Amino acid sequence: MYKLVVKGGIPLSGSVNIAGSKNAALPILFASILADGPLKLNNSPHLSDVSTTLRLLMDMGAEFILESDSSLFVDASNLTKLVADYNLVKTMRASILTLGPMLAKYGEAKVSLPGGCAIGTRPVNLHLKALEDLGAQIEVKGGYIYASTKKLIGTDIHFEQVTVTATENILMAATLAEGTTTIHNAAQEPEIIDLANCLTKMGAKITGAGTSIINIEGVSNLSGVTHTVCPDRIEAGTYLIAAAITGGQVTLKKTKHQSMRAIIEKLIESGADIKYDENTITLNMKGKRPSPVNIRTSAYPNFPTDMQAQFCALNSIADGQATITETIFENRFMHIPELSRMGANLSLEGNTVISKGVKSLTGANLMATDLRASASLVLAGLAAHGTTTIERVYHLDRGYETIEEKLKLLGADIERIQD
Ligand code: UD1
């Protein structure tokens, strides 16, 4: 097992390239199941979740070639095993995105239930209900979802709650359904637009992606295409905070500010000077201590839950008191006790974190618990006096490409070492 060792207190400075989005790459890779030819994916991030997705697709009969550093070919057009096995699904909830495409293309699918998750129960009932609305028969037994259909039939789907991956599952399934599907109360994330753009290139007929109502007119088949994944707004936001929390400055390259409005607004409120153009964002904190920011997480275009933990780290050294309320996941606070061990003054009231900023944190031995909580611990370690050790780095590798290398480029003293 690897751990990260961070010697904090260095203001970061420099520029860093932002990778392709994890949450766009995963659904697009699963969309390759729908196509009758190979998908070429450019700007694919180097993440363990991408490797898990490729392993899962290969286990089902797909072939893949790594063409270059960040380009890969996946041919999932002729699956030989319509099963998403527990051993792979258990490590990555996004595996549920095999369900819609398999059902639409082959009329059957057996997908392991994703199981427990450190940030809450995260059920898949809304995925299953919407697929039943499209005409699928679904049974859950022995930890597996068994789904079958003669043919999915387009209909009106009303999500009672905004859900990202269920919107994606239904969007993909509806592309090969008979007739028209309308998704109401759809998630509006940029990653959904990226998926819809890729499906449209494949030949799907989709309007409204990026709004709360998406229309899909079913077609009889889709073809292989080349697609370039959009930038990762959560990785970008995390590096902006890395500079802000150390009083430094950073220029992000290969990024898009348009999808980061809520994050950028909060960083400006915290006292950062932010400038952007088409593909870059520059943040300069000019050595200042951050001002505290009040946050309420909510579905896009509002403030993302995937940035909540990182802002908790920033608020922990801010000059004053603030609250952060989590409304998406009921138990996404694993970072709070760890940050407290570094001297942060954080308390939880229901789903709200109350922070009373301290002047400085002290390095400590910490345990990473989930992807974004782990990122917040790295950020706190960068700001803290002394040495911070973060164990279970595999959580970070799910969503941050070579995090220690990128932070080193910005001047951080950080090493990955083996236990
Ligand atoms: C996706 C993202 C994740 C992000 C989250 C919220 C991917 C691969 N993951 O996760 O990074 O944190 O969106 O922006 O894109 N829910 C149900 N029943 C369901 C589905 C969801 O009750 O069938 C609930 C969830 O428990 C949660 C809320 O709906 O409380 C939103 O979850 P959802 O948007 O589905 O999250 P994911 O798609 O799993």
PDB file of N, CA, C and O in Angstrom, residues 201-224:
ATOM      1  N   LYS A 201     -22.745  12.073 -32.046  1.00  0.00           N
ATOM      2  CA  LYS A 201     -21.790  11.726 -33.119  1.00  0.00           C
ATOM      3  C   LYS A 201     -21.992  10.285 -33.565  1.00  0.00           C
ATOM      4  O   LYS A 201     -21.827   9.949 -34.731  1.00  0.00           O
ATOM      5  N   MET A 202     -22.344   9.416 -32.617  1.00  0.00           N
ATOM      6  CA  MET A 202     -22.568   7.993 -32.950  1.00  0.00           C
ATOM      7  C   MET A 202     -23.837   7.803 -33.794  1.00  0.00           C
ATOM      8  O   MET A 202     -24.054   6.720 -34.316  1.00  0.00           O
ATOM      9  N   GLY A 203     -24.684   8.844 -33.820  1.00  0.00           N
ATOM     10  CA  GLY A 203     -25.910   8.748 -34.626  1.00  0.00           C
ATOM     11  C   GLY A 203     -27.192   8.873 -33.816  1.00  0.00           C
ATOM     12  O   GLY A 203     -28.296   8.775 -34.359  1.00  0.00           O
ATOM     13  N   ALA A 204     -27.060   9.121 -32.502  1.00  0.00           N
ATOM     14  CA  ALA A 204     -28.260   9.266 -31.667  1.00  0.00           C
ATOM     15  C   ALA A 204     -28.925  10.617 -31.933  1.00  0.00           C
ATOM     16  O   ALA A 204     -28.275  11.561 -32.391  1.00  0.00           O
ATOM     17  N   LYS A 205     -30.239  10.665 -31.652  1.00  0.00           N
ATOM     18  CA  LYS A 205     -30.983  11.924 -31.862  1.00  0.00           C
ATOM     19  C   LYS A 205     -31.410  12.459 -30.497  1.00  0.00           C
ATOM     20  O   LYS A 205     -32.378  11.980 -29.904  1.00  0.00           O
ATOM     21  N   ILE A 206     -30.645  13.433 -30.012  1.00  0.00           N
ATOM     22  CA  ILE A 206     -30.833  13.942 -28.642  1.00  0.00           C
ATOM     23  C   ILE A 206     -30.951  15.462 -28.682  1.00  0.00           C
ATOM     24  O   ILE A 206     -30.150  16.129 -29.341  1.00  0.00           O
ATOM     25  N   THR A 207     -31.952  16.003 -27.976  1.00  0.00           N
ATOM     26  CA  THR A 207     -31.998  17.458 -27.776  1.00  0.00           C
ATOM     27  C   THR A 207     -32.199  17.740 -26.286  1.00  0.00           C
ATOM     28  O   THR A 207     -32.788  16.932 -25.568  1.00  0.00           O
ATOM     29  N   GLY A 208     -31.700  18.874 -25.852  1.00  0.00           N
ATOM     30  CA  GLY A 208     -31.964  19.320 -24.476  1.00  0.00           C
ATOM     31  C   GLY A 208     -30.935  18.884 -23.446  1.00  0.00           C
ATOM     32  O   GLY A 208     -31.100  19.205 -22.265  1.00  0.00           O
ATOM     33  N   ALA A 209     -29.868  18.166 -23.837  1.00  0.00           N
ATOM     34  CA  ALA A 209     -28.863  17.774 -22.830  1.00  0.00           C
ATOM     35  C   ALA A 209     -28.246  19.032 -22.231  1.00  0.00           C
ATOM     36  O   ALA A 209     -27.927  19.980 -22.950  1.00  0.00           O
ATOM     37  N   GLY A 210     -28.117  19.062 -20.905  1.00  0.00           N
ATOM     38  CA  GLY A 210     -27.639  20.268 -20.231  1.00  0.00           C
ATOM     39  C   GLY A 210     -28.794  21.092 -19.689  1.00  0.00           C
ATOM     40  O   GLY A 210     -28.583  22.088 -19.007  1.00  0.00           O
ATOM     41  N   THR A 211     -30.035  20.667 -19.997  1.00  0.00           N
ATOM     42  CA  THR A 211     -31.211  21.299 -19.390  1.00  0.00           C
ATOM     43  C   THR A 211     -31.934  20.215 -18.581  1.00  0.00           C
ATOM     44  O   THR A 211     -31.527  19.047 -18.582  1.00  0.00           O
ATOM     45  N   SER A 212     -33.042  20.591 -17.944  1.00  0.00           N
ATOM     46  CA  SER A 212     -33.726  19.606 -17.098  1.00  0.00           C
ATOM     47  C   SER A 212     -34.672  18.705 -17.902  1.00  0.00           C
ATOM     48  O   SER A 212     -35.253  17.779 -17.348  1.00  0.00           O
ATOM     49  N   ILE A 213     -34.819  18.997 -19.203  1.00  0.00           N
ATOM     50  CA  ILE A 213     -35.660  18.116 -20.033  1.00  0.00           C
ATOM     51  C   ILE A 213     -34.849  17.661 -21.249  1.00  0.00           C
ATOM     52  O   ILE A 213     -34.400  18.479 -22.056  1.00  0.00           O
ATOM     53  N   ILE A 214     -34.649  16.360 -21.348  1.00  0.00           N
ATOM     54  CA  ILE A 214     -33.881  15.812 -22.473  1.00  0.00           C
ATOM     55  C   ILE A 214     -34.814  14.949 -23.321  1.00  0.00           C
ATOM     56  O   ILE A 214     -35.554  14.112 -22.792  1.00  0.00           O
ATOM     57  N   ASN A 215     -34.784  15.174 -24.621  1.00  0.00           N
ATOM     58  CA  ASN A 215     -35.579  14.369 -25.562  1.00  0.00           C
ATOM     59  C   ASN A 215     -34.669  13.460 -26.361  1.00  0.00           C
ATOM     60  O   ASN A 215     -33.652  13.915 -26.878  1.00  0.00           O
ATOM     61  N   ILE A 216     -35.056  12.205 -26.472  1.00  0.00           N
ATOM     62  CA  ILE A 216     -34.251  11.251 -27.244  1.00  0.00           C
ATOM     63  C   ILE A 216     -35.186  10.517 -28.190  1.00  0.00           C
ATOM     64  O   ILE A 216     -36.147   9.877 -27.757  1.00  0.00           O
ATOM     65  N   GLU A 217     -34.881  10.620 -29.475  1.00  0.00           N
ATOM     66  CA  GLU A 217     -35.662   9.871 -30.465  1.00  0.00           C
ATOM     67  C   GLU A 217     -34.860   8.622 -30.789  1.00  0.00           C
ATOM     68  O   GLU A 217     -33.716   8.722 -31.262  1.00  0.00           O
ATOM     69  N   GLY A 218     -35.414   7.461 -30.537  1.00  0.00           N
ATOM     70  CA  GLY A 218     -34.650   6.227 -30.714  1.00  0.00           C
ATOM     71  C   GLY A 218     -34.250   5.997 -32.162  1.00  0.00           C
ATOM     72  O   GLY A 218     -34.966   6.369 -33.088  1.00  0.00           O
ATOM     73  N   VAL A 219     -33.066   5.400 -32.350  1.00  0.00           N
ATOM     74  CA  VAL A 219     -32.598   5.024 -33.694  1.00  0.00           C
ATOM     75  C   VAL A 219     -32.305   3.511 -33.673  1.00  0.00           C
ATOM     76  O   VAL A 219     -32.267   2.899 -32.603  1.00  0.00           O
ATOM     77  N   SER A 220     -32.103   2.913 -34.876  1.00  0.00           N
ATOM     78  CA  SER A 220     -31.951   1.454 -34.885  1.00  0.00           C
ATOM     79  C   SER A 220     -30.526   1.009 -34.570  1.00  0.00           C
ATOM     80  O   SER A 220     -30.306  -0.090 -34.086  1.00  0.00           O
ATOM     81  N   ASN A 221     -29.547   1.850 -34.855  1.00  0.00           N
ATOM     82  CA  ASN A 221     -28.174   1.466 -34.508  1.00  0.00           C
ATOM     83  C   ASN A 221     -27.274   2.693 -34.387  1.00  0.00           C
ATOM     84  O   ASN A 221     -27.602   3.769 -34.894  1.00  0.00           O
ATOM     85  N   LEU A 222     -26.159   2.508 -33.693  1.00  0.00           N
ATOM     86  CA  LEU A 222     -25.183   3.592 -33.503  1.00  0.00           C
ATOM     87  C   LEU A 222     -23.828   3.111 -34.007  1.00  0.00           C
ATOM     88  O   LEU A 222     -23.553   1.908 -34.012  1.00  0.00           O
ATOM     89  N   SER A 223     -22.967   4.060 -34.393  1.00  0.00           N
ATOM     90  CA  SER A 223     -21.677   3.637 -34.950  1.00  0.00           C
ATOM     91  C   SER A 223     -20.513   4.099 -34.078  1.00  0.00           C
ATOM     92  O   SER A 223     -20.673   4.961 -33.211  1.00  0.00           O
ATOM     93  N   GLY A 224     -19.349   3.526 -34.342  1.00  0.00           N
ATOM     94  CA  GLY A 224     -18.139   3.913 -33.609  1.00  0.00           C
ATOM     95  C   GLY A 224     -17.698   5.320 -34.028  1.00  0.00           C
ATOM     96  O   GLY A 224     -17.911   5.715 -35.180  1.00  0.00           O
TER      97      GLY A 224
END
